[in-house]
PDB file of C-alpha atoms and ligand atoms in Angstrom:
ATOM      1  CA  MET A   1     175.940 132.203 -71.959  1.00 44.00           C
ATOM      2  CA  THR A   2     173.902 129.986 -74.185  1.00 48.00           C
ATOM      3  CA  SER A   3     174.861 126.866 -72.203  1.00 50.00           C
ATOM      4  CA  LYS A   4     171.791 127.536 -70.054  1.00 55.00           C
ATOM      5  CA  THR A   5     169.697 125.998 -72.820  1.00 60.00           C
ATOM      6  CA  LEU A   6     171.890 122.858 -73.112  1.00 71.00           C
ATOM      7  CA  PRO A   7     170.086 119.793 -71.757  1.00 92.00           C
ATOM      8  CA  TYR A   8     171.861 118.223 -68.827  1.00 98.00           C
ATOM      9  CA  VAL A   9     172.029 114.356 -68.665  1.00 98.00           C
ATOM     10  CA  GLY A  10     173.980 112.940 -65.805  1.00 98.00           C
ATOM     11  CA  ARG A  11     174.394 109.445 -64.461  1.00 98.00           C
ATOM     12  CA  PHE A  12     175.525 107.180 -61.650  1.00 98.00           C
ATOM     13  CA  ALA A  13     177.291 104.036 -62.860  1.00 98.00           C
ATOM     14  CA  PRO A  14     178.032 101.618 -60.071  1.00 98.00           C
ATOM     15  CA  SER A  15     179.728  98.227 -60.558  1.00 97.00           C
ATOM     16  CA  PRO A  16     177.774  95.556 -58.593  1.00 97.00           C
ATOM     17  CA  THR A  17     180.814  94.195 -56.823  1.00 94.00           C
ATOM     18  CA  GLY A  18     179.284  94.961 -53.387  1.00 93.00           C
ATOM     19  CA  PRO A  19     176.653  96.982 -51.640  1.00 94.00           C
ATOM     20  CA  LEU A  20     176.431 100.772 -51.748  1.00 95.00           C
ATOM     21  CA  HIS A  21     178.832 102.164 -49.068  1.00 94.00           C
ATOM     22  CA  THR A  22     179.382 105.778 -47.892  1.00 93.00           C
ATOM     23  CA  GLY A  23     181.930 106.373 -50.662  1.00 93.00           C
ATOM     24  CA  SER A  24     179.553 105.366 -53.422  1.00 95.00           C
ATOM     25  CA  LEU A  25     176.636 107.150 -51.751  1.00 96.00           C
ATOM     26  CA  LEU A  26     178.729 110.384 -51.883  1.00 96.00           C
ATOM     27  CA  THR A  27     179.232 109.929 -55.601  1.00 97.00           C
ATOM     28  CA  ALA A  28     175.536 109.099 -56.203  1.00 98.00           C
ATOM     29  CA  LEU A  29     174.478 112.111 -54.187  1.00 98.00           C
ATOM     30  CA  ALA A  30     176.809 114.539 -55.870  1.00 98.00           C
ATOM     31  CA  SER A  31     175.943 113.417 -59.396  1.00 98.00           C
ATOM     32  CA  TYR A  32     172.164 113.487 -58.474  1.00 98.00           C
ATOM     33  CA  LEU A  33     172.256 117.038 -57.014  1.00 98.00           C
ATOM     34  CA  ASP A  34     174.411 118.390 -59.834  1.00 98.00           C
ATOM     35  CA  ALA A  35     171.920 116.991 -62.399  1.00 98.00           C
ATOM     36  CA  LYS A  36     168.837 118.100 -60.551  1.00 98.00           C
ATOM     37  CA  ALA A  37     170.222 121.603 -59.704  1.00 98.00           C
ATOM     38  CA  ASN A  38     170.701 121.930 -63.489  1.00 98.00           C
ATOM     39  CA  HIS A  39     167.156 120.735 -64.288  1.00 97.00           C
ATOM     40  CA  GLY A  40     168.724 117.637 -65.820  1.00 98.00           C
ATOM     41  CA  LEU A  41     168.070 113.933 -65.978  1.00 98.00           C
ATOM     42  CA  TRP A  42     169.847 111.526 -63.714  1.00 98.00           C
ATOM     43  CA  LEU A  43     170.336 108.008 -65.096  1.00 98.00           C
ATOM     44  CA  VAL A  44     171.556 104.871 -63.406  1.00 98.00           C
ATOM     45  CA  ARG A  45     173.674 102.331 -65.297  1.00 98.00           C
ATOM     46  CA  MET A  46     174.763  99.063 -63.783  1.00 98.00           C
ATOM     47  CA  GLU A  47     178.268  98.273 -64.861  1.00 98.00           C
ATOM     48  CA  ASP A  48     178.018  94.463 -64.624  1.00 98.00           C
ATOM     49  CA  LEU A  49     180.831  93.840 -67.088  1.00 97.00           C
ATOM     50  CA  ASP A  50     183.038  91.629 -65.059  1.00 97.00           C
ATOM     51  CA  PRO A  51     181.095  88.617 -63.529  1.00 96.00           C
ATOM     52  CA  PRO A  52     184.107  87.201 -61.591  1.00 95.00           C
ATOM     53  CA  ARG A  53     184.302  90.367 -59.592  1.00 95.00           C
ATOM     54  CA  GLU A  54     180.581  90.724 -58.997  1.00 96.00           C
ATOM     55  CA  MET A  55     178.550  89.815 -55.899  1.00 95.00           C
ATOM     56  CA  ALA A  56     175.259  88.030 -56.291  1.00 96.00           C
ATOM     57  CA  GLY A  57     172.420  90.326 -55.387  1.00 97.00           C
ATOM     58  CA  ALA A  58     174.511  93.495 -55.270  1.00 97.00           C
ATOM     59  CA  ALA A  59     172.847  95.156 -58.214  1.00 98.00           C
ATOM     60  CA  GLU A  60     169.371  94.850 -56.620  1.00 98.00           C
ATOM     61  CA  GLN A  61     170.777  95.957 -53.231  1.00 97.00           C
ATOM     62  CA  ILE A  62     172.353  99.091 -54.703  1.00 98.00           C
ATOM     63  CA  LEU A  63     169.124 100.022 -56.457  1.00 98.00           C
ATOM     64  CA  GLU A  64     167.168  99.460 -53.189  1.00 98.00           C
ATOM     65  CA  SER A  65     169.602 101.608 -51.255  1.00 98.00           C
ATOM     66  CA  LEU A  66     169.301 104.429 -53.783  1.00 98.00           C
ATOM     67  CA  GLN A  67     165.534 104.320 -53.384  1.00 98.00           C
ATOM     68  CA  HIS A  68     165.852 104.352 -49.575  1.00 97.00           C
ATOM     69  CA  TYR A  69     167.978 107.452 -49.774  1.00 98.00           C
ATOM     70  CA  GLY A  70     165.466 109.164 -52.070  1.00 98.00           C
ATOM     71  CA  LEU A  71     167.755 109.044 -55.073  1.00 98.00           C
ATOM     72  CA  HIS A  72     165.175 108.212 -57.761  1.00 98.00           C
ATOM     73  CA  TRP A  73     166.530 107.824 -61.204  1.00 98.00           C
ATOM     74  CA  ASP A  74     164.994 108.796 -64.541  1.00 98.00           C
ATOM     75  CA  GLY A  75     164.054 106.191 -67.087  1.00 98.00           C
ATOM     76  CA  ASP A  76     165.062 102.555 -67.009  1.00 98.00           C
ATOM     77  CA  VAL A  77     168.309 101.280 -65.493  1.00 98.00           C
ATOM     78  CA  TRP A  78     170.778 100.137 -68.211  1.00 98.00           C
ATOM     79  CA  TYR A  79     172.759  96.973 -67.730  1.00 98.00           C
ATOM     80  CA  GLN A  80     176.153  96.568 -69.493  1.00 98.00           C
ATOM     81  CA  SER A  81     175.719  92.819 -69.542  1.00 98.00           C
ATOM     82  CA  GLN A  82     172.996  93.395 -72.112  1.00 98.00           C
ATOM     83  CA  ARG A  83     175.113  95.502 -74.433  1.00 98.00           C
ATOM     84  CA  HIS A  84     177.888  93.089 -75.501  1.00 98.00           C
ATOM     85  CA  GLN A  85     176.712  93.300 -79.117  1.00 98.00           C
ATOM     86  CA  GLN A  86     177.245  97.072 -79.230  1.00 98.00           C
ATOM     87  CA  TYR A  87     180.700  96.714 -77.661  1.00 98.00           C
ATOM     88  CA  GLN A  88     181.709  94.006 -80.150  1.00 98.00           C
ATOM     89  CA  GLN A  89     180.561  96.145 -83.030  1.00 98.00           C
ATOM     90  CA  ALA A  90     182.847  98.961 -81.874  1.00 98.00           C
ATOM     91  CA  VAL A  91     185.772  96.583 -81.493  1.00 98.00           C
ATOM     92  CA  ASP A  92     185.213  95.197 -85.063  1.00 97.00           C
ATOM     93  CA  GLN A  93     184.955  98.717 -86.369  1.00 98.00           C
ATOM     94  CA  LEU A  94     188.203  99.849 -84.731  1.00 98.00           C
ATOM     95  CA  ILE A  95     190.033  96.769 -86.041  1.00 97.00           C
ATOM     96  CA  ALA A  96     188.667  97.316 -89.563  1.00 97.00           C
ATOM     97  CA  GLN A  97     189.812 100.933 -89.451  1.00 97.00           C
ATOM     98  CA  GLY A  98     193.303  99.863 -88.415  1.00 97.00           C
ATOM     99  CA  LEU A  99     192.902 101.633 -85.115  1.00 97.00           C
ATOM    100  CA  ALA A 100     192.922  98.488 -82.967  1.00 98.00           C
ATOM    101  CA  PHE A 101     194.790  95.157 -83.214  1.00 98.00           C
ATOM    102  CA  TYR A 102     194.880  91.628 -81.792  1.00 98.00           C
ATOM    103  CA  CYS A 103     197.473  91.035 -79.017  1.00 98.00           C
ATOM    104  CA  THR A 104     198.769  87.737 -77.618  1.00 97.00           C
ATOM    105  CA  CYS A 105     201.367  89.223 -75.199  1.00 96.00           C
ATOM    106  CA  SER A 106     201.446  88.106 -71.617  1.00 95.00           C
ATOM    107  CA  ARG A 107     202.196  90.519 -68.751  1.00 93.00           C
ATOM    108  CA  SER A 108     205.699  89.061 -68.414  1.00 95.00           C
ATOM    109  CA  GLN A 109     206.391  89.457 -72.136  1.00 96.00           C
ATOM    110  CA  ILE A 110     205.360  93.115 -71.915  1.00 96.00           C
ATOM    111  CA  LEU A 111     207.565  93.582 -68.883  1.00 95.00           C
ATOM    112  CA  ALA A 112     210.496  91.884 -70.579  1.00 95.00           C
ATOM    113  CA  ALA A 113     210.100  93.970 -73.725  1.00 94.00           C
ATOM    114  CA  SER A 114     209.497  97.419 -72.126  1.00 93.00           C
ATOM    115  CA  GLY A 115     210.856  97.091 -68.613  1.00 92.00           C
ATOM    116  CA  SER A 116     207.463  98.393 -67.284  1.00 91.00           C
ATOM    117  CA  ASN A 117     203.746  97.836 -67.758  1.00 91.00           C
ATOM    118  CA  ARG A 118     203.752 100.223 -70.717  1.00 94.00           C
ATOM    119  CA  TYR A 119     202.806  98.242 -73.894  1.00 96.00           C
ATOM    120  CA  PRO A 120     205.652  98.371 -76.333  1.00 95.00           C
ATOM    121  CA  GLY A 121     203.571  97.977 -79.500  1.00 96.00           C
ATOM    122  CA  THR A 122     204.672  94.420 -80.214  1.00 96.00           C
ATOM    123  CA  CYS A 123     201.505  93.171 -82.002  1.00 97.00           C
ATOM    124  CA  ARG A 124     200.507  96.479 -83.682  1.00 97.00           C
ATOM    125  CA  ASN A 125     200.365  94.853 -87.143  1.00 95.00           C
ATOM    126  CA  CYS A 126     198.190  91.912 -86.151  1.00 95.00           C
ATOM    127  CA  SER A 127     194.852  92.505 -87.860  1.00 93.00           C
ATOM    128  CA  THR A 128     193.673  88.815 -88.220  1.00 95.00           C
ATOM    129  CA  PRO A 129     192.521  86.921 -85.099  1.00 95.00           C
ATOM    130  CA  PRO A 130     195.280  84.560 -83.894  1.00 96.00           C
ATOM    131  CA  ASN A 131     194.358  80.958 -83.012  1.00 96.00           C
ATOM    132  CA  VAL A 132     195.473  81.423 -79.412  1.00 96.00           C
ATOM    133  CA  PRO A 133     193.749  83.498 -76.700  1.00 96.00           C
ATOM    134  CA  HIS A 134     194.150  87.143 -77.479  1.00 98.00           C
ATOM    135  CA  ALA A 135     193.200  90.584 -76.309  1.00 98.00           C
ATOM    136  CA  VAL A 136     192.309  93.546 -78.484  1.00 98.00           C
ATOM    137  CA  ARG A 137     194.277  96.752 -77.988  1.00 98.00           C
ATOM    138  CA  LEU A 138     193.668 100.285 -79.118  1.00 98.00           C
ATOM    139  CA  GLN A 139     196.542 101.884 -80.985  1.00 98.00           C
ATOM    140  CA  ILE A 140     197.664 105.063 -79.180  1.00 97.00           C
ATOM    141  CA  ASN A 141     199.396 107.973 -80.991  1.00 95.00           C
ATOM    142  CA  ASP A 142     201.908 110.226 -79.447  1.00 95.00           C
ATOM    143  CA  ILE A 143     199.646 113.224 -78.675  1.00 93.00           C
ATOM    144  CA  ASP A 144     198.711 115.038 -75.475  1.00 96.00           C
ATOM    145  CA  ILE A 145     195.122 114.684 -74.215  1.00 97.00           C
ATOM    146  CA  SER A 146     193.903 117.496 -72.008  1.00 98.00           C
ATOM    147  CA  PHE A 147     190.600 118.495 -70.420  1.00 98.00           C
ATOM    148  CA  LEU A 148     189.228 121.024 -68.007  1.00 98.00           C
ATOM    149  CA  ASP A 149     187.783 119.276 -64.963  1.00 98.00           C
ATOM    150  CA  SER A 150     185.132 121.383 -63.298  1.00 97.00           C
ATOM    151  CA  LEU A 151     186.692 120.745 -59.867  1.00 97.00           C
ATOM    152  CA  GLN A 152     190.256 119.669 -60.329  1.00 96.00           C
ATOM    153  CA  GLY A 153     191.178 122.129 -63.082  1.00 97.00           C
ATOM    154  CA  LEU A 154     193.263 121.526 -66.181  1.00 98.00           C
ATOM    155  CA  GLN A 155     194.428 117.951 -66.687  1.00 98.00           C
ATOM    156  CA  ARG A 156     196.960 116.767 -69.209  1.00 98.00           C
ATOM    157  CA  CYS A 157     198.456 113.411 -70.196  1.00 97.00           C
ATOM    158  CA  ASN A 158     200.327 111.727 -72.989  1.00 97.00           C
ATOM    159  CA  LEU A 159     198.835 108.218 -73.089  1.00 96.00           C
ATOM    160  CA  PHE A 160     201.503 107.058 -75.586  1.00 95.00           C
ATOM    161  CA  GLN A 161     204.174 107.649 -72.946  1.00 94.00           C
ATOM    162  CA  GLU A 162     202.051 106.702 -69.889  1.00 93.00           C
ATOM    163  CA  SER A 163     200.395 103.429 -70.884  1.00 92.00           C
ATOM    164  CA  GLY A 164     200.911 102.807 -74.614  1.00 96.00           C
ATOM    165  CA  ASP A 165     198.267 100.847 -76.578  1.00 98.00           C
ATOM    166  CA  PHE A 166     195.657  99.747 -74.011  1.00 97.00           C
ATOM    167  CA  VAL A 167     193.241  96.817 -73.867  1.00 98.00           C
ATOM    168  CA  ILE A 168     189.648  97.291 -75.044  1.00 98.00           C
ATOM    169  CA  LYS A 169     188.704  93.588 -75.022  1.00 98.00           C
ATOM    170  CA  ARG A 170     190.413  91.226 -72.613  1.00 97.00           C
ATOM    171  CA  LYS A 171     191.845  87.793 -73.347  1.00 96.00           C
ATOM    172  CA  GLU A 172     189.069  86.062 -71.434  1.00 96.00           C
ATOM    173  CA  GLY A 173     186.554  87.749 -73.790  1.00 96.00           C
ATOM    174  CA  LEU A 174     185.406  90.431 -71.382  1.00 98.00           C
ATOM    175  CA  PHE A 175     185.058  93.950 -72.688  1.00 98.00           C
ATOM    176  CA  ALA A 176     187.144  96.638 -70.956  1.00 98.00           C
ATOM    177  CA  TYR A 177     185.470  99.176 -68.717  1.00 98.00           C
ATOM    178  CA  HIS A 178     187.022 101.994 -70.739  1.00 98.00           C
ATOM    179  CA  LEU A 179     185.331 100.835 -73.949  1.00 98.00           C
ATOM    180  CA  ALA A 180     181.933 100.135 -72.409  1.00 98.00           C
ATOM    181  CA  VAL A 181     181.696 103.387 -70.404  1.00 98.00           C
ATOM    182  CA  VAL A 182     182.471 105.528 -73.445  1.00 98.00           C
ATOM    183  CA  LEU A 183     180.036 103.781 -75.671  1.00 98.00           C
ATOM    184  CA  ASP A 184     177.298 103.873 -73.056  1.00 98.00           C
ATOM    185  CA  ASP A 185     177.822 107.416 -72.018  1.00 98.00           C
ATOM    186  CA  ALA A 186     177.417 108.375 -75.614  1.00 98.00           C
ATOM    187  CA  ALA A 187     174.481 106.113 -76.289  1.00 98.00           C
ATOM    188  CA  GLN A 188     172.661 107.475 -73.252  1.00 98.00           C
ATOM    189  CA  GLY A 189     173.424 111.107 -74.297  1.00 98.00           C
ATOM    190  CA  ILE A 190     175.370 111.815 -71.082  1.00 98.00           C
ATOM    191  CA  THR A 191     176.537 115.443 -71.042  1.00 98.00           C
ATOM    192  CA  HIS A 192     178.014 115.618 -67.523  1.00 98.00           C
ATOM    193  CA  ILE A 193     179.996 113.031 -65.636  1.00 98.00           C
ATOM    194  CA  VAL A 194     180.421 113.445 -61.876  1.00 98.00           C
ATOM    195  CA  ARG A 195     182.402 110.593 -60.357  1.00 98.00           C
ATOM    196  CA  GLY A 196     185.348 109.856 -58.055  1.00 97.00           C
ATOM    197  CA  CYS A 197     188.878 110.999 -58.484  1.00 96.00           C
ATOM    198  CA  ASP A 198     189.983 107.375 -58.619  1.00 95.00           C
ATOM    199  CA  LEU A 199     188.800 107.528 -62.212  1.00 97.00           C
ATOM    200  CA  LEU A 200     190.404 110.804 -63.170  1.00 97.00           C
ATOM    201  CA  ASP A 201     193.360 109.134 -64.873  1.00 96.00           C
ATOM    202  CA  SER A 202     190.912 106.897 -66.842  1.00 98.00           C
ATOM    203  CA  SER A 203     189.373 109.973 -68.354  1.00 98.00           C
ATOM    204  CA  PHE A 204     192.311 110.381 -70.706  1.00 98.00           C
ATOM    205  CA  ARG A 205     191.622 106.992 -72.170  1.00 98.00           C
ATOM    206  CA  HIS A 206     187.920 107.831 -72.385  1.00 98.00           C
ATOM    207  CA  ILE A 207     188.597 111.059 -74.225  1.00 98.00           C
ATOM    208  CA  TYR A 208     191.002 109.343 -76.592  1.00 98.00           C
ATOM    209  CA  LEU A 209     188.343 106.677 -77.375  1.00 98.00           C
ATOM    210  CA  GLN A 210     185.737 109.394 -77.861  1.00 98.00           C
ATOM    211  CA  GLN A 211     187.991 111.046 -80.346  1.00 97.00           C
ATOM    212  CA  VAL A 212     188.628 107.882 -82.458  1.00 97.00           C
ATOM    213  CA  LEU A 213     184.933 106.855 -82.211  1.00 98.00           C
ATOM    214  CA  ASN A 214     183.731 110.353 -83.235  1.00 98.00           C
ATOM    215  CA  LEU A 215     181.764 110.751 -79.994  1.00 98.00           C
ATOM    216  CA  PRO A 216     181.248 113.928 -77.977  1.00 98.00           C
ATOM    217  CA  THR A 217     183.245 114.498 -74.765  1.00 98.00           C
ATOM    218  CA  PRO A 218     181.071 115.198 -71.726  1.00 98.00           C
ATOM    219  CA  GLN A 219     182.010 117.680 -69.004  1.00 98.00           C
ATOM    220  CA  TYR A 220     183.907 115.919 -66.263  1.00 98.00           C
ATOM    221  CA  THR A 221     183.832 116.594 -62.551  1.00 98.00           C
ATOM    222  CA  HIS A 222     186.090 114.361 -60.359  1.00 98.00           C
ATOM    223  CA  LEU A 223     185.074 114.354 -56.744  1.00 97.00           C
ATOM    224  CA  PRO A 224     187.346 113.674 -53.778  1.00 95.00           C
ATOM    225  CA  VAL A 225     187.031 110.047 -52.722  1.00 93.00           C
ATOM    226  CA  ILE A 226     186.592 109.007 -49.111  1.00 89.00           C
ATOM    227  CA  VAL A 227     189.641 107.055 -47.886  1.00 88.00           C
ATOM    228  CA  ASN A 228     190.086 105.056 -44.721  1.00 84.00           C
ATOM    229  CA  GLU A 229     192.790 105.645 -42.084  1.00 82.00           C
ATOM    230  CA  GLU A 230     195.334 103.789 -44.288  1.00 83.00           C
ATOM    231  CA  GLY A 231     194.554 106.177 -47.124  1.00 82.00           C
ATOM    232  CA  GLN A 232     192.785 103.511 -49.231  1.00 85.00           C
ATOM    233  CA  LYS A 233     189.615 104.244 -51.117  1.00 83.00           C
ATOM    234  CA  LEU A 234     186.561 102.547 -49.510  1.00 77.00           C
ATOM    235  CA  SER A 235     185.651  99.469 -51.492  1.00 73.00           C
ATOM    236  CA  LYS A 236     184.605  95.963 -51.005  1.00 64.00           C
ATOM    237  CA  GLN A 237     188.303  95.044 -50.699  1.00 64.00           C
ATOM    238  CA  THR A 238     188.765  97.519 -47.870  1.00 66.00           C
ATOM    239  CA  TYR A 239     185.630  96.329 -46.090  1.00 58.00           C
ATOM    240  CA  ALA A 240     183.413  99.370 -46.650  1.00 79.00           C
ATOM    241  CA  GLU A 241     180.128  98.663 -44.891  1.00 88.00           C
ATOM    242  CA  ALA A 242     176.822  98.739 -46.573  1.00 92.00           C
ATOM    243  CA  ILE A 243     174.936 101.918 -45.778  1.00 94.00           C
ATOM    244  CA  PRO A 244     172.137 101.508 -43.201  1.00 93.00           C
ATOM    245  CA  HIS A 245     168.493 101.579 -44.409  1.00 91.00           C
ATOM    246  CA  ASP A 246     166.748 102.406 -41.198  1.00 91.00           C
ATOM    247  CA  ASN A 247     167.350 106.173 -41.129  1.00 95.00           C
ATOM    248  CA  PRO A 248     168.983 107.808 -44.164  1.00 97.00           C
ATOM    249  CA  THR A 249     169.050 111.354 -42.614  1.00 97.00           C
ATOM    250  CA  PRO A 250     172.331 111.315 -40.674  1.00 96.00           C
ATOM    251  CA  LEU A 251     174.368 109.862 -43.508  1.00 96.00           C
ATOM    252  CA  LEU A 252     172.783 112.192 -46.112  1.00 97.00           C
ATOM    253  CA  LEU A 253     173.675 115.196 -43.843  1.00 97.00           C
ATOM    254  CA  HIS A 254     177.190 113.865 -43.395  1.00 95.00           C
ATOM    255  CA  CYS A 255     177.633 113.478 -47.188  1.00 96.00           C
ATOM    256  CA  LEU A 256     176.318 116.934 -47.834  1.00 98.00           C
ATOM    257  CA  GLU A 257     178.881 118.311 -45.457  1.00 97.00           C
ATOM    258  CA  LEU A 258     181.648 116.322 -46.996  1.00 95.00           C
ATOM    259  CA  LEU A 259     180.588 117.898 -50.294  1.00 97.00           C
ATOM    260  CA  GLY A 260     181.071 121.373 -48.754  1.00 97.00           C
ATOM    261  CA  GLN A 261     177.369 122.120 -48.665  1.00 98.00           C
ATOM    262  CA  GLN A 262     176.016 123.585 -45.385  1.00 96.00           C
ATOM    263  CA  PRO A 263     172.645 122.191 -44.501  1.00 97.00           C
ATOM    264  CA  PRO A 264     171.003 124.212 -41.717  1.00 97.00           C
ATOM    265  CA  SER A 265     170.586 122.548 -38.268  1.00 96.00           C
ATOM    266  CA  THR A 266     166.835 122.773 -38.672  1.00 97.00           C
ATOM    267  CA  LEU A 267     167.188 119.863 -41.123  1.00 97.00           C
ATOM    268  CA  LYS A 268     168.709 117.531 -38.572  1.00 96.00           C
ATOM    269  CA  GLN A 269     165.635 115.292 -38.382  1.00 96.00           C
ATOM    270  CA  ALA A 270     164.326 115.967 -41.884  1.00 97.00           C
ATOM    271  CA  PRO A 271     163.255 113.063 -44.101  1.00 97.00           C
ATOM    272  CA  ALA A 272     165.522 112.268 -47.094  1.00 97.00           C
ATOM    273  CA  SER A 273     163.157 113.832 -49.610  1.00 98.00           C
ATOM    274  CA  GLU A 274     163.377 117.212 -47.777  1.00 98.00           C
ATOM    275  CA  LEU A 275     167.164 117.044 -47.472  1.00 98.00           C
ATOM    276  CA  LEU A 276     167.488 116.366 -51.168  1.00 98.00           C
ATOM    277  CA  GLN A 277     165.176 119.189 -52.017  1.00 98.00           C
ATOM    278  CA  TRP A 278     167.252 121.505 -49.913  1.00 98.00           C
ATOM    279  CA  GLY A 279     170.360 120.108 -51.560  1.00 98.00           C
ATOM    280  CA  ILE A 280     168.997 120.741 -55.056  1.00 98.00           C
ATOM    281  CA  GLU A 281     167.944 124.315 -54.181  1.00 98.00           C
ATOM    282  CA  HIS A 282     171.255 125.232 -52.526  1.00 98.00           C
ATOM    283  CA  TRP A 283     173.721 123.190 -54.578  1.00 98.00           C
ATOM    284  CA  GLN A 284     177.079 124.906 -54.968  1.00 98.00           C
ATOM    285  CA  GLN A 285     179.389 122.657 -56.985  1.00 98.00           C
ATOM    286  CA  HIS A 286     182.318 125.031 -56.368  1.00 97.00           C
ATOM    287  CA  ASN A 287     182.098 124.428 -52.593  1.00 97.00           C
ATOM    288  CA  ILE A 288     183.164 120.802 -53.007  1.00 97.00           C
ATOM    289  CA  PRO A 289     186.749 120.644 -51.793  1.00 94.00           C
ATOM    290  CA  PRO A 290     188.971 120.437 -54.886  1.00 90.00           C
ATOM    291  CA  ILE A 291     191.088 117.699 -53.467  1.00 90.00           C
ATOM    292  CA  ARG A 292     191.525 114.055 -54.392  1.00 92.00           C
ATOM    293  CA  ALA A 293     191.128 112.335 -50.999  1.00 91.00           C
ATOM    294  CA  LEU A 294     188.750 112.943 -48.092  1.00 90.00           C
ATOM    295  CA  HIS A 295     189.541 111.650 -44.550  1.00 83.00           C
ATOM    296  CA  PRO A 296     186.150 111.889 -42.937  1.00 73.00           C
ATOM    297  CA  SER A 297     187.466 111.101 -39.440  1.00 62.00           C
ATOM    298  CA  ALA A 298     189.722 114.141 -39.556  1.00 47.00           C
ATOM    299  CA  SER A 299     186.874 116.472 -40.615  1.00 43.00           C
TER     300      SER A 299
HETATM  301  N1  LIG B 301     181.565 101.573 -62.590  1.00 53.48           N
HETATM  302  C1  LIG B 301     182.597 102.377 -62.083  1.00 53.48           C
HETATM  303  C2  LIG B 301     182.833 102.154 -60.611  1.00 53.48           C
HETATM  304  O1  LIG B 301     181.948 101.722 -59.927  1.00 53.48           O
HETATM  305  C3  LIG B 301     182.384 103.882 -62.317  1.00 53.48           C
HETATM  306  C4  LIG B 301     182.230 104.221 -63.709  1.00 53.48           C
HETATM  307  C5  LIG B 301     182.119 105.709 -63.954  1.00 53.48           C
HETATM  308  O2  LIG B 301     181.580 106.436 -63.207  1.00 53.48           O
HETATM  309  O3  LIG B 301     182.614 106.054 -65.045  1.00 53.48           O
HETATM  310  O4  LIG B 301     183.895 102.420 -60.108  1.00 53.48           O
HETATM  311 ZN1   ZN B 302     200.934  92.039 -77.980  1.00 53.48          ZN
END
């Protein structure tokens, strides 16, 4: 296979809504090991796109945690807050091409018109900015999107039926995650995306955007996400604790095991750098459980 010569560029793209917790460490670790086992680069991008949801100091805290756990990134950290101009350019371009439109609908109007959250296409012909607050939506055609996830297998979705035209710039003026992530992954030359399964359904939107923007589609790997006893993903909202900084070894070992890797018992006291080196040399992506949710207490 010639793919051996393909450069690998991976990334970890946290939102600074809270500190790094076990769930986000698992994603960071898997994306790091996958990149390094493939002699690739591992970039970090701070997705600080939504100030009302962010926590002061979280970005710095996340970067500090990554360093403590030996997860050193390549190059400079990108910040989405510094890329609004690029996002706006893409929005303008899509509108000019007739692929996106201005939308003034409220949630209740959408519900009344479609009986669901699916956008019924009401404002599709609106190509001049209205004088009232408005979002920008991408026009979705009735086609199937499919991709082969390295871990979860073949995925297929018809966005037209599932969501309809979706928002790429919000009414408050904030850019949608879906738009920013696609533009940045392309601008950073990302070839492989390893992230949590909570974003698997978002991938269809990303691939659709890549197609209309003429951008390449990276290889996707969606990892199982750690859930709590109630089956909820660990997040700030579900009180996921910040990972400890005093001794990274036990948590790194635990995460390696959750990822289906089998570190030998001789590494029980090993420093982070040694564990990561072992992880890179022995990385077996296909040993990651191909499921969507992990219940660590049950393992
Ligand atoms: N910023 C997103 C999050 O923290 C992840 C984005 C991605 O990996 O595509 O959930
Ligand atoms: Zn509308």
